[in-house]
């Protein structure tokens, strides 16, 4: 959460990450146009949103199961709700940071990343008895 919060500061802004990503891409792919670099930068940034909140949700689920001994369904719900609420609060925070703007699309991408992990964990947790997370933790 500290990493996500720090990326909401001016250092995590469009111009800073754009120059870093573009510098790396230009070094490797000198044939790319500025428009192509801009497009790739956009995809990298949105992919980072998806990945950050997917990992946050997975860690939230793990914390709920291991630290708080929650049933897997409750841990999933709590992890998803916590991630979505944090995504909303992160965009709200960005609305107060100079050089940053809050974007609803980012909340949707964050929520999609969180929901994808929940769907994967739900599918895994519903496997037949003997291969579920509850059975694995009992052995």
mmCIF file of N, CA and C in Angstrom:
data_model
loop_
_atom_site.group_PDB
_atom_site.id
_atom_site.type_symbol
_atom_site.label_atom_id
_atom_site.label_comp_id
_atom_site.label_asym_id
_atom_site.label_seq_id
_atom_site.Cartn_x
_atom_site.Cartn_y
_atom_site.Cartn_z
ATOM 1 N N UNK A 1 0.829 -1.181 0.000
ATOM 2 C CA UNK A 1 0.000 0.000 0.000
ATOM 3 C C UNK A 1 0.881 1.256 0.000
ATOM 4 N N UNK A 2 2.022 1.159 0.646
ATOM 5 C CA UNK A 2 2.942 2.296 0.656
ATOM 6 C C UNK A 2 3.455 2.563 -0.760
ATOM 7 N N UNK A 3 3.744 1.505 -1.500
ATOM 8 C CA UNK A 3 4.203 1.673 -2.877
ATOM 9 C C UNK A 3 3.129 2.353 -3.722
ATOM 10 N N UNK A 4 1.899 1.890 -3.612
ATOM 11 C CA UNK A 4 0.805 2.490 -4.379
ATOM 12 C C UNK A 4 0.638 3.951 -3.994
ATOM 13 N N UNK A 5 0.689 4.234 -2.696
ATOM 14 C CA UNK A 5 0.553 5.616 -2.234
ATOM 15 C C UNK A 5 1.685 6.480 -2.788
ATOM 16 N N UNK A 6 2.907 5.962 -2.766
ATOM 17 C CA UNK A 6 4.038 6.762 -3.259
ATOM 18 C C UNK A 6 3.941 7.007 -4.760
ATOM 19 N N UNK A 7 3.330 6.082 -5.493
ATOM 20 C CA UNK A 7 3.143 6.288 -6.928
ATOM 21 C C UNK A 7 2.068 7.331 -7.219
ATOM 22 N N UNK A 8 1.301 7.716 -6.203
ATOM 23 C CA UNK A 8 0.287 8.760 -6.355
ATOM 24 C C UNK A 8 0.877 10.154 -6.211
ATOM 25 N N UNK A 9 2.148 10.235 -5.889
ATOM 26 C CA UNK A 9 2.815 11.531 -5.733
ATOM 27 C C UNK A 9 3.275 12.020 -7.105
ATOM 28 N N UNK A 10 3.803 13.235 -7.178
ATOM 29 C CA UNK A 10 4.285 13.723 -8.479
ATOM 30 C C UNK A 10 5.327 12.813 -9.138
ATOM 31 N N UNK A 11 6.113 12.075 -8.353
ATOM 32 C CA UNK A 11 7.100 11.160 -8.940
ATOM 33 C C UNK A 11 6.448 10.018 -9.708
ATOM 34 N N UNK A 12 5.222 9.660 -9.340
ATOM 35 C CA UNK A 12 4.523 8.596 -10.046
ATOM 36 C C UNK A 12 3.677 9.116 -11.181
ATOM 37 N N UNK A 13 3.781 10.395 -11.457
ATOM 38 C CA UNK A 13 2.952 11.026 -12.474
ATOM 39 C C UNK A 13 3.324 10.633 -13.889
ATOM 40 N N UNK A 14 2.475 11.056 -14.803
ATOM 41 C CA UNK A 14 2.587 10.732 -16.220
ATOM 42 C C UNK A 14 3.937 11.150 -16.785
ATOM 43 N N UNK A 15 4.349 12.385 -16.545
ATOM 44 C CA UNK A 15 5.569 12.880 -17.181
ATOM 45 C C UNK A 15 6.809 12.164 -16.662
ATOM 46 N N UNK A 16 6.843 11.850 -15.371
ATOM 47 C CA UNK A 16 8.014 11.169 -14.810
ATOM 48 C C UNK A 16 8.131 9.747 -15.344
ATOM 49 N N UNK A 17 7.043 8.978 -15.271
ATOM 50 C CA UNK A 17 7.116 7.589 -15.730
ATOM 51 C C UNK A 17 7.218 7.528 -17.245
ATOM 52 N N UNK A 18 6.614 8.503 -17.927
ATOM 53 C CA UNK A 18 6.693 8.516 -19.380
ATOM 54 C C UNK A 18 8.144 8.658 -19.824
ATOM 55 N N UNK A 19 8.867 9.566 -19.193
ATOM 56 C CA UNK A 19 10.259 9.762 -19.600
ATOM 57 C C UNK A 19 11.103 8.529 -19.275
ATOM 58 N N UNK A 20 10.845 7.874 -18.156
ATOM 59 C CA UNK A 20 11.593 6.670 -17.792
ATOM 60 C C UNK A 20 11.312 5.542 -18.779
ATOM 61 N N UNK A 21 10.034 5.277 -19.036
ATOM 62 C CA UNK A 21 9.658 4.197 -19.955
ATOM 63 C C UNK A 21 10.159 4.500 -21.362
ATOM 64 N N UNK A 22 9.960 5.750 -21.797
ATOM 65 C CA UNK A 22 10.403 6.111 -23.141
ATOM 66 C C UNK A 22 11.920 6.018 -23.282
ATOM 67 N N UNK A 23 12.655 6.396 -22.259
ATOM 68 C CA UNK A 23 14.117 6.290 -22.306
ATOM 69 C C UNK A 23 14.541 4.832 -22.465
ATOM 70 N N UNK A 24 13.916 3.947 -21.694
ATOM 71 C CA UNK A 24 14.244 2.523 -21.792
ATOM 72 C C UNK A 24 13.871 1.961 -23.162
ATOM 73 N N UNK A 25 12.686 2.334 -23.665
ATOM 74 C CA UNK A 25 12.248 1.830 -24.966
ATOM 75 C C UNK A 25 13.115 2.366 -26.104
ATOM 76 N N UNK A 26 13.454 3.644 -26.031
ATOM 77 C CA UNK A 26 14.296 4.236 -27.089
ATOM 78 C C UNK A 26 15.661 3.556 -27.150
ATOM 79 N N UNK A 27 16.188 3.176 -25.997
ATOM 80 C CA UNK A 27 17.490 2.510 -25.975
ATOM 81 C C UNK A 27 17.425 1.144 -26.658
ATOM 82 N N UNK A 28 16.308 0.451 -26.508
ATOM 83 C CA UNK A 28 16.173 -0.895 -27.070
ATOM 84 C C UNK A 28 15.556 -0.900 -28.467
ATOM 85 N N UNK A 29 14.608 0.000 -28.694
ATOM 86 C CA UNK A 29 13.843 0.000 -29.945
ATOM 87 C C UNK A 29 13.901 1.390 -30.571
ATOM 88 N N UNK A 30 15.012 1.700 -31.189
ATOM 89 C CA UNK A 30 15.238 3.044 -31.717
ATOM 90 C C UNK A 30 14.335 3.377 -32.900
ATOM 91 N N UNK A 31 13.704 2.387 -33.492
ATOM 92 C CA UNK A 31 12.854 2.597 -34.660
ATOM 93 C C UNK A 31 11.436 3.046 -34.296
ATOM 94 N N UNK A 32 11.076 3.044 -32.994
ATOM 95 C CA UNK A 32 9.724 3.432 -32.589
ATOM 96 C C UNK A 32 9.530 4.941 -32.699
ATOM 97 N N UNK A 33 8.347 5.328 -33.193
ATOM 98 C CA UNK A 33 8.014 6.754 -33.281
ATOM 99 C C UNK A 33 7.559 7.264 -31.912
ATOM 100 N N UNK A 34 7.479 8.578 -31.765
ATOM 101 C CA UNK A 34 6.994 9.169 -30.512
ATOM 102 C C UNK A 34 5.574 8.718 -30.208
ATOM 103 N N UNK A 35 4.749 8.608 -31.236
ATOM 104 C CA UNK A 35 3.368 8.157 -31.042
ATOM 105 C C UNK A 35 3.337 6.716 -30.534
ATOM 106 N N UNK A 36 4.178 5.876 -31.086
ATOM 107 C CA UNK A 36 4.248 4.486 -30.632
ATOM 108 C C UNK A 36 4.749 4.407 -29.191
ATOM 109 N N UNK A 37 5.742 5.208 -28.863
ATOM 110 C CA UNK A 37 6.249 5.241 -27.488
ATOM 111 C C UNK A 37 5.167 5.694 -26.514
ATOM 112 N N UNK A 38 4.404 6.697 -26.900
ATOM 113 C CA UNK A 38 3.311 7.197 -26.065
ATOM 114 C C UNK A 38 2.268 6.095 -25.838
ATOM 115 N N UNK A 39 1.941 5.373 -26.901
ATOM 116 C CA UNK A 39 0.946 4.300 -26.812
ATOM 117 C C UNK A 39 1.437 3.162 -25.903
ATOM 118 N N UNK A 40 2.685 2.782 -26.061
ATOM 119 C CA UNK A 40 3.261 1.727 -25.219
ATOM 120 C C UNK A 40 3.287 2.173 -23.763
ATOM 121 N N UNK A 41 3.658 3.427 -23.525
ATOM 122 C CA UNK A 41 3.691 3.967 -22.168
ATOM 123 C C UNK A 41 2.311 3.878 -21.515
ATOM 124 N N UNK A 42 1.277 4.204 -22.275
ATOM 125 C CA UNK A 42 -0.091 4.126 -21.750
ATOM 126 C C UNK A 42 -0.424 2.692 -21.325
ATOM 127 N N UNK A 43 -0.088 1.716 -22.175
ATOM 128 C CA UNK A 43 -0.374 0.316 -21.852
ATOM 129 C C UNK A 43 0.433 -0.164 -20.642
ATOM 130 N N UNK A 44 1.667 0.272 -20.545
ATOM 131 C CA UNK A 44 2.497 -0.112 -19.396
ATOM 132 C C UNK A 44 1.894 0.447 -18.112
ATOM 133 N N UNK A 45 1.474 1.714 -18.145
ATOM 134 C CA UNK A 45 0.897 2.346 -16.956
ATOM 135 C C UNK A 45 -0.412 1.666 -16.543
ATOM 136 N N UNK A 46 -1.278 1.370 -17.503
ATOM 137 C CA UNK A 46 -2.556 0.728 -17.170
ATOM 138 C C UNK A 46 -2.329 -0.711 -16.718
ATOM 139 N N UNK A 47 -1.348 -1.375 -17.312
ATOM 140 C CA UNK A 47 -0.991 -2.722 -16.862
ATOM 141 C C UNK A 47 -0.457 -2.718 -15.439
ATOM 142 N N UNK A 48 0.261 -1.658 -15.095
ATOM 143 C CA UNK A 48 0.758 -1.521 -13.720
ATOM 144 C C UNK A 48 -0.400 -1.355 -12.747
ATOM 145 N N UNK A 49 -1.411 -0.568 -13.128
ATOM 146 C CA UNK A 49 -2.598 -0.424 -12.277
ATOM 147 C C UNK A 49 -3.228 -1.794 -12.029
ATOM 148 N N UNK A 50 -3.457 -2.547 -13.101
ATOM 149 C CA UNK A 50 -4.064 -3.873 -13.000
ATOM 150 C C UNK A 50 -3.240 -4.763 -12.075
ATOM 151 N N UNK A 51 -1.934 -4.806 -12.307
ATOM 152 C CA UNK A 51 -1.046 -5.695 -11.548
ATOM 153 C C UNK A 51 -0.938 -5.317 -10.079
ATOM 154 N N UNK A 52 -0.834 -4.018 -9.791
ATOM 155 C CA UNK A 52 -0.722 -3.563 -8.396
ATOM 156 C C UNK A 52 -1.906 -4.041 -7.568
ATOM 157 N N UNK A 53 -3.096 -3.865 -8.109
ATOM 158 C CA UNK A 53 -4.286 -4.208 -7.339
ATOM 159 C C UNK A 53 -4.574 -5.701 -7.359
ATOM 160 N N UNK A 54 -4.099 -6.407 -8.370
ATOM 161 C CA UNK A 54 -4.183 -7.867 -8.348
ATOM 162 C C UNK A 54 -3.320 -8.405 -7.206
ATOM 163 N N UNK A 55 -2.090 -7.874 -7.097
ATOM 164 C CA UNK A 55 -1.194 -8.310 -6.015
ATOM 165 C C UNK A 55 -1.733 -7.895 -4.647
ATOM 166 N N UNK A 56 -2.252 -6.679 -4.545
ATOM 167 C CA UNK A 56 -2.809 -6.210 -3.274
ATOM 168 C C UNK A 56 -3.948 -7.122 -2.821
ATOM 169 N N UNK A 57 -4.803 -7.521 -3.749
ATOM 170 C CA UNK A 57 -5.926 -8.397 -3.412
ATOM 171 C C UNK A 57 -5.442 -9.780 -3.003
ATOM 172 N N UNK A 58 -4.468 -10.313 -3.727
ATOM 173 C CA UNK A 58 -3.907 -11.614 -3.363
ATOM 174 C C UNK A 58 -3.275 -11.593 -1.983
ATOM 175 N N UNK A 59 -2.533 -10.537 -1.691
ATOM 176 C CA UNK A 59 -1.925 -10.410 -0.363
ATOM 177 C C UNK A 59 -2.987 -10.203 0.716
ATOM 178 N N UNK A 60 -4.033 -9.457 0.387
ATOM 179 C CA UNK A 60 -5.128 -9.258 1.341
ATOM 180 C C UNK A 60 -5.832 -10.568 1.662
ATOM 181 N N UNK A 61 -6.044 -11.389 0.633
ATOM 182 C CA UNK A 61 -6.652 -12.708 0.841
ATOM 183 C C UNK A 61 -5.753 -13.558 1.737
ATOM 184 N N UNK A 62 -4.475 -13.602 1.406
ATOM 185 C CA UNK A 62 -3.526 -14.392 2.187
ATOM 186 C C UNK A 62 -3.500 -13.921 3.641
ATOM 187 N N UNK A 63 -3.481 -12.613 3.858
ATOM 188 C CA UNK A 63 -3.475 -12.076 5.219
ATOM 189 C C UNK A 63 -4.753 -12.486 5.967
ATOM 190 N N UNK A 64 -5.887 -12.416 5.282
ATOM 191 C CA UNK A 64 -7.139 -12.808 5.919
ATOM 192 C C UNK A 64 -7.153 -14.271 6.317
ATOM 193 N N UNK A 65 -6.626 -15.119 5.449
ATOM 194 C CA UNK A 65 -6.617 -16.558 5.727
ATOM 195 C C UNK A 65 -5.591 -16.924 6.796
ATOM 196 N N UNK A 66 -4.366 -16.406 6.665
ATOM 197 C CA UNK A 66 -3.272 -16.828 7.539
ATOM 198 C C UNK A 66 -3.288 -16.076 8.867
ATOM 199 N N UNK A 67 -3.353 -14.770 8.810
ATOM 200 C CA UNK A 67 -3.241 -13.971 10.038
ATOM 201 C C UNK A 67 -4.533 -13.925 10.839
ATOM 202 N N UNK A 68 -5.653 -13.799 10.126
ATOM 203 C CA UNK A 68 -6.930 -13.639 10.825
ATOM 204 C C UNK A 68 -7.781 -14.898 10.820
ATOM 205 N N UNK A 69 -7.300 -15.950 10.177
ATOM 206 C CA UNK A 69 -7.986 -17.254 10.140
ATOM 207 C C UNK A 69 -9.429 -17.135 9.646
ATOM 208 N N UNK A 70 -9.655 -16.275 8.654
ATOM 209 C CA UNK A 70 -10.993 -16.097 8.097
ATOM 210 C C UNK A 70 -11.330 -17.254 7.169
ATOM 211 N N UNK A 71 -12.608 -17.618 7.082
ATOM 212 C CA UNK A 71 -13.013 -18.589 6.058
ATOM 213 C C UNK A 71 -12.662 -18.019 4.676
ATOM 214 N N UNK A 72 -12.386 -18.883 3.705
ATOM 215 C CA UNK A 72 -11.887 -18.405 2.419
ATOM 216 C C UNK A 72 -12.853 -17.461 1.727
ATOM 217 N N UNK A 73 -14.162 -17.700 1.830
ATOM 218 C CA UNK A 73 -15.122 -16.794 1.176
ATOM 219 C C UNK A 73 -15.066 -15.400 1.790
ATOM 220 N N UNK A 74 -15.019 -15.331 3.103
ATOM 221 C CA UNK A 74 -14.957 -14.033 3.779
ATOM 222 C C UNK A 74 -13.634 -13.331 3.457
ATOM 223 N N UNK A 75 -12.547 -14.085 3.417
ATOM 224 C CA UNK A 75 -11.248 -13.494 3.078
ATOM 225 C C UNK A 75 -11.268 -12.915 1.663
ATOM 226 N N UNK A 76 -11.920 -13.619 0.725
ATOM 227 C CA UNK A 76 -12.040 -13.106 -0.643
ATOM 228 C C UNK A 76 -12.822 -11.804 -0.687
ATOM 229 N N UNK A 77 -13.962 -11.782 -0.002
ATOM 230 C CA UNK A 77 -14.810 -10.585 0.001
ATOM 231 C C UNK A 77 -14.074 -9.414 0.636
ATOM 232 N N UNK A 78 -13.419 -9.665 1.757
ATOM 233 C CA UNK A 78 -12.694 -8.589 2.446
ATOM 234 C C UNK A 78 -11.535 -8.068 1.586
ATOM 235 N N UNK A 79 -10.818 -8.963 0.935
ATOM 236 C CA UNK A 79 -9.693 -8.546 0.088
ATOM 237 C C UNK A 79 -10.181 -7.718 -1.095
ATOM 238 N N UNK A 80 -11.268 -8.155 -1.724
ATOM 239 C CA UNK A 80 -11.814 -7.414 -2.860
ATOM 240 C C UNK A 80 -12.326 -6.048 -2.427
ATOM 241 N N UNK A 81 -13.104 -6.020 -1.360
ATOM 242 C CA UNK A 81 -13.646 -4.745 -0.870
ATOM 243 C C UNK A 81 -12.521 -3.792 -0.462
ATOM 244 N N UNK A 82 -11.529 -4.307 0.235
ATOM 245 C CA UNK A 82 -10.409 -3.468 0.656
ATOM 246 C C UNK A 82 -9.645 -2.892 -0.524
ATOM 247 N N UNK A 83 -9.426 -3.701 -1.546
ATOM 248 C CA UNK A 83 -8.694 -3.227 -2.723
ATOM 249 C C UNK A 83 -9.474 -2.166 -3.487
ATOM 250 N N UNK A 84 -10.767 -2.380 -3.652
ATOM 251 C CA UNK A 84 -11.580 -1.396 -4.375
ATOM 252 C C UNK A 84 -11.667 -0.094 -3.589
ATOM 253 N N UNK A 85 -11.857 -0.194 -2.285
ATOM 254 C CA UNK A 85 -11.892 1.028 -1.466
ATOM 255 C C UNK A 85 -10.553 1.762 -1.511
ATOM 256 N N UNK A 86 -9.459 1.012 -1.511
ATOM 257 C CA UNK A 86 -8.148 1.654 -1.588
ATOM 258 C C UNK A 86 -7.942 2.308 -2.956
ATOM 259 N N UNK A 87 -8.434 1.675 -4.019
ATOM 260 C CA UNK A 87 -8.326 2.264 -5.359
ATOM 261 C C UNK A 87 -9.070 3.596 -5.422
ATOM 262 N N UNK A 88 -10.258 3.629 -4.833
ATOM 263 C CA UNK A 88 -11.040 4.870 -4.800
ATOM 264 C C UNK A 88 -10.309 5.934 -3.992
ATOM 265 N N UNK A 89 -9.800 5.547 -2.824
ATOM 266 C CA UNK A 89 -9.106 6.532 -1.983
ATOM 267 C C UNK A 89 -7.811 7.013 -2.647
ATOM 268 N N UNK A 90 -7.145 6.148 -3.403
ATOM 269 C CA UNK A 90 -5.922 6.536 -4.099
ATOM 270 C C UNK A 90 -6.218 7.589 -5.170
ATOM 271 N N UNK A 91 -7.272 7.385 -5.934
ATOM 272 C CA UNK A 91 -7.634 8.378 -6.952
ATOM 273 C C UNK A 91 -8.087 9.680 -6.302
ATOM 274 N N UNK A 92 -8.790 9.572 -5.183
ATOM 275 C CA UNK A 92 -9.196 10.779 -4.446
ATOM 276 C C UNK A 92 -7.954 11.545 -3.993
ATOM 277 N N UNK A 93 -6.972 10.824 -3.466
ATOM 278 C CA UNK A 93 -5.714 11.442 -3.040
ATOM 279 C C UNK A 93 -5.043 12.155 -4.215
ATOM 280 N N UNK A 94 -5.045 11.524 -5.382
ATOM 281 C CA UNK A 94 -4.399 12.125 -6.548
ATOM 282 C C UNK A 94 -5.058 13.435 -6.966
ATOM 283 N N UNK A 95 -6.335 13.594 -6.650
ATOM 284 C CA UNK A 95 -7.017 14.838 -7.027
ATOM 285 C C UNK A 95 -6.460 16.040 -6.267
ATOM 286 N N UNK A 96 -5.740 15.809 -5.178
ATOM 287 C CA UNK A 96 -5.145 16.889 -4.387
ATOM 288 C C UNK A 96 -3.653 17.083 -4.665
ATOM 289 N N UNK A 97 -3.059 16.200 -5.448
ATOM 290 C CA UNK A 97 -1.619 16.256 -5.708
ATOM 291 C C UNK A 97 -1.369 17.091 -6.963
ATOM 292 N N UNK A 98 -0.527 18.127 -6.851
ATOM 293 C CA UNK A 98 -0.221 18.948 -8.028
ATOM 294 C C UNK A 98 0.374 18.099 -9.157
ATOM 295 N N UNK A 99 -0.129 18.294 -10.350
ATOM 296 C CA UNK A 99 0.363 17.553 -11.502
ATOM 297 C C UNK A 99 -0.284 16.199 -11.692
ATOM 298 N N UNK A 100 -1.186 15.822 -10.821
ATOM 299 C CA UNK A 100 -1.884 14.531 -10.923
ATOM 300 C C UNK A 100 -3.377 14.786 -11.044
ATOM 301 N N UNK A 101 -4.091 13.869 -11.646
ATOM 302 C CA UNK A 101 -5.546 13.963 -11.741
ATOM 303 C C UNK A 101 -6.149 12.623 -11.356
ATOM 304 N N UNK A 102 -7.343 12.677 -10.811
ATOM 305 C CA UNK A 102 -8.074 11.451 -10.489
ATOM 306 C C UNK A 102 -8.791 10.980 -11.750
ATOM 307 N N UNK A 103 -8.713 9.694 -12.039
ATOM 308 C CA UNK A 103 -9.364 9.144 -13.220
ATOM 309 C C UNK A 103 -10.189 7.930 -12.831
ATOM 310 N N UNK A 104 -11.475 7.998 -13.148
ATOM 311 C CA UNK A 104 -12.366 6.881 -12.871
ATOM 312 C C UNK A 104 -11.950 5.621 -13.604
ATOM 313 N N UNK A 105 -11.373 5.776 -14.799
ATOM 314 C CA UNK A 105 -10.918 4.611 -15.560
ATOM 315 C C UNK A 105 -9.873 3.823 -14.779
ATOM 316 N N UNK A 106 -9.014 4.523 -14.054
ATOM 317 C CA UNK A 106 -8.003 3.830 -13.256
ATOM 318 C C UNK A 106 -8.642 3.003 -12.146
ATOM 319 N N UNK A 107 -9.709 3.512 -11.532
ATOM 320 C CA UNK A 107 -10.419 2.738 -10.506
ATOM 321 C C UNK A 107 -11.013 1.480 -11.138
ATOM 322 N N UNK A 108 -11.556 1.602 -12.348
ATOM 323 C CA UNK A 108 -12.111 0.427 -13.034
ATOM 324 C C UNK A 108 -11.018 -0.597 -13.345
ATOM 325 N N UNK A 109 -9.882 -0.132 -13.815
ATOM 326 C CA UNK A 109 -8.773 -1.047 -14.116
ATOM 327 C C UNK A 109 -8.264 -1.705 -12.835
ATOM 328 N N UNK A 110 -8.132 -0.923 -11.769
ATOM 329 C CA UNK A 110 -7.715 -1.467 -10.473
ATOM 330 C C UNK A 110 -8.701 -2.532 -10.001
ATOM 331 N N UNK A 111 -9.986 -2.227 -10.117
ATOM 332 C CA UNK A 111 -11.034 -3.155 -9.684
ATOM 333 C C UNK A 111 -11.034 -4.417 -10.534
ATOM 334 N N UNK A 112 -10.752 -4.279 -11.813
ATOM 335 C CA UNK A 112 -10.681 -5.440 -12.694
ATOM 336 C C UNK A 112 -9.504 -6.335 -12.306
ATOM 337 N N UNK A 113 -8.370 -5.736 -11.969
ATOM 338 C CA UNK A 113 -7.222 -6.519 -11.499
ATOM 339 C C UNK A 113 -7.554 -7.273 -10.222
ATOM 340 N N UNK A 114 -8.208 -6.581 -9.288
ATOM 341 C CA UNK A 114 -8.608 -7.210 -8.025
ATOM 342 C C UNK A 114 -9.616 -8.327 -8.276
ATOM 343 N N UNK A 115 -10.591 -8.074 -9.145
ATOM 344 C CA UNK A 115 -11.634 -9.064 -9.434
ATOM 345 C C UNK A 115 -11.072 -10.291 -10.135
ATOM 346 N N UNK A 116 -10.076 -10.098 -10.973
ATOM 347 C CA UNK A 116 -9.454 -11.228 -11.667
ATOM 348 C C UNK A 116 -8.809 -12.182 -10.666
ATOM 349 N N UNK A 117 -8.103 -11.639 -9.692
ATOM 350 C CA UNK A 117 -7.480 -12.479 -8.665
ATOM 351 C C UNK A 117 -8.546 -13.176 -7.828
ATOM 352 N N UNK A 118 -9.611 -12.468 -7.502
ATOM 353 C CA UNK A 118 -10.697 -13.078 -6.727
ATOM 354 C C UNK A 118 -11.305 -14.240 -7.508
ATOM 355 N N UNK A 119 -11.526 -14.055 -8.797
ATOM 356 C CA UNK A 119 -12.078 -15.128 -9.623
ATOM 357 C C UNK A 119 -11.137 -16.333 -9.658
ATOM 358 N N UNK A 120 -9.848 -16.087 -9.802
ATOM 359 C CA UNK A 120 -8.877 -17.190 -9.802
ATOM 360 C C UNK A 120 -8.846 -17.907 -8.453
ATOM 361 N N UNK A 121 -8.824 -17.141 -7.369
ATOM 362 C CA UNK A 121 -8.811 -17.749 -6.034
ATOM 363 C C UNK A 121 -10.111 -18.490 -5.748
ATOM 364 N N UNK A 122 -11.226 -17.942 -6.185
ATOM 365 C CA UNK A 122 -12.524 -18.594 -5.989
ATOM 366 C C UNK A 122 -12.557 -19.930 -6.729
ATOM 367 N N UNK A 123 -12.076 -19.929 -7.966
ATOM 368 C CA UNK A 123 -12.042 -21.162 -8.754
ATOM 369 C C UNK A 123 -11.143 -22.195 -8.084
ATOM 370 N N UNK A 124 -10.000 -21.746 -7.589
ATOM 371 C CA UNK A 124 -9.067 -22.650 -6.918
ATOM 372 C C UNK A 124 -9.654 -23.168 -5.607
ATOM 373 N N UNK A 125 -10.297 -22.304 -4.850
ATOM 374 C CA UNK A 125 -10.823 -22.684 -3.540
ATOM 375 C C UNK A 125 -12.010 -23.631 -3.649
ATOM 376 N N UNK A 126 -12.701 -23.621 -4.772
ATOM 377 C CA UNK A 126 -13.879 -24.471 -4.935
ATOM 378 C C UNK A 126 -13.553 -25.839 -5.528
ATOM 379 N N UNK A 127 -12.279 -26.165 -5.646
ATOM 380 C CA UNK A 127 -11.906 -27.480 -6.157
ATOM 381 C C UNK A 127 -12.457 -28.554 -5.226
ATOM 382 N N UNK A 128 -12.594 -29.781 -5.725
ATOM 383 C CA UNK A 128 -13.107 -30.868 -4.877
ATOM 384 C C UNK A 128 -12.292 -31.032 -3.603
ATOM 385 N N UNK A 129 -12.938 -31.578 -2.597
ATOM 386 C CA UNK A 129 -12.285 -31.751 -1.297
ATOM 387 C C UNK A 129 -10.983 -32.517 -1.459
ATOM 388 N N UNK A 130 -9.999 -32.112 -0.705
ATOM 389 C CA UNK A 130 -8.683 -32.719 -0.797
ATOM 390 C C UNK A 130 -7.702 -31.848 -1.561
ATOM 391 N N UNK A 131 -8.252 -30.899 -2.352
ATOM 392 C CA UNK A 131 -7.353 -30.002 -3.085
ATOM 393 C C UNK A 131 -7.714 -28.542 -2.844
ATOM 394 N N UNK A 132 -8.618 -28.286 -1.890
ATOM 395 C CA UNK A 132 -8.995 -26.903 -1.582
ATOM 396 C C UNK A 132 -7.987 -26.296 -0.616
ATOM 397 N N UNK A 133 -7.985 -24.964 -0.488
ATOM 398 C CA UNK A 133 -7.058 -24.328 0.453
ATOM 399 C C UNK A 133 -7.273 -24.801 1.885
ATOM 400 N N UNK A 134 -8.535 -25.111 2.253
ATOM 401 C CA UNK A 134 -8.806 -25.571 3.612
ATOM 402 C C UNK A 134 -8.172 -26.935 3.861
ATOM 403 N N UNK A 135 -8.251 -27.813 2.857
ATOM 404 C CA UNK A 135 -7.661 -29.140 3.013
ATOM 405 C C UNK A 135 -6.139 -29.047 3.043
ATOM 406 N N UNK A 136 -5.584 -28.153 2.242
ATOM 407 C CA UNK A 136 -4.125 -28.002 2.205
ATOM 408 C C UNK A 136 -3.594 -27.474 3.528
ATOM 409 N N UNK A 137 -4.342 -26.584 4.167
ATOM 410 C CA UNK A 137 -3.866 -26.024 5.433
ATOM 411 C C UNK A 137 -4.056 -27.006 6.587
ATOM 412 N N UNK A 138 -4.910 -28.021 6.405
ATOM 413 C CA UNK A 138 -5.144 -28.994 7.464
ATOM 414 C C UNK A 138 -4.010 -30.017 7.536
ATOM 415 N N UNK A 139 -3.270 -30.174 6.425
ATOM 416 C CA UNK A 139 -2.192 -31.179 6.427
ATOM 417 C C UNK A 139 -0.881 -30.637 6.897
#
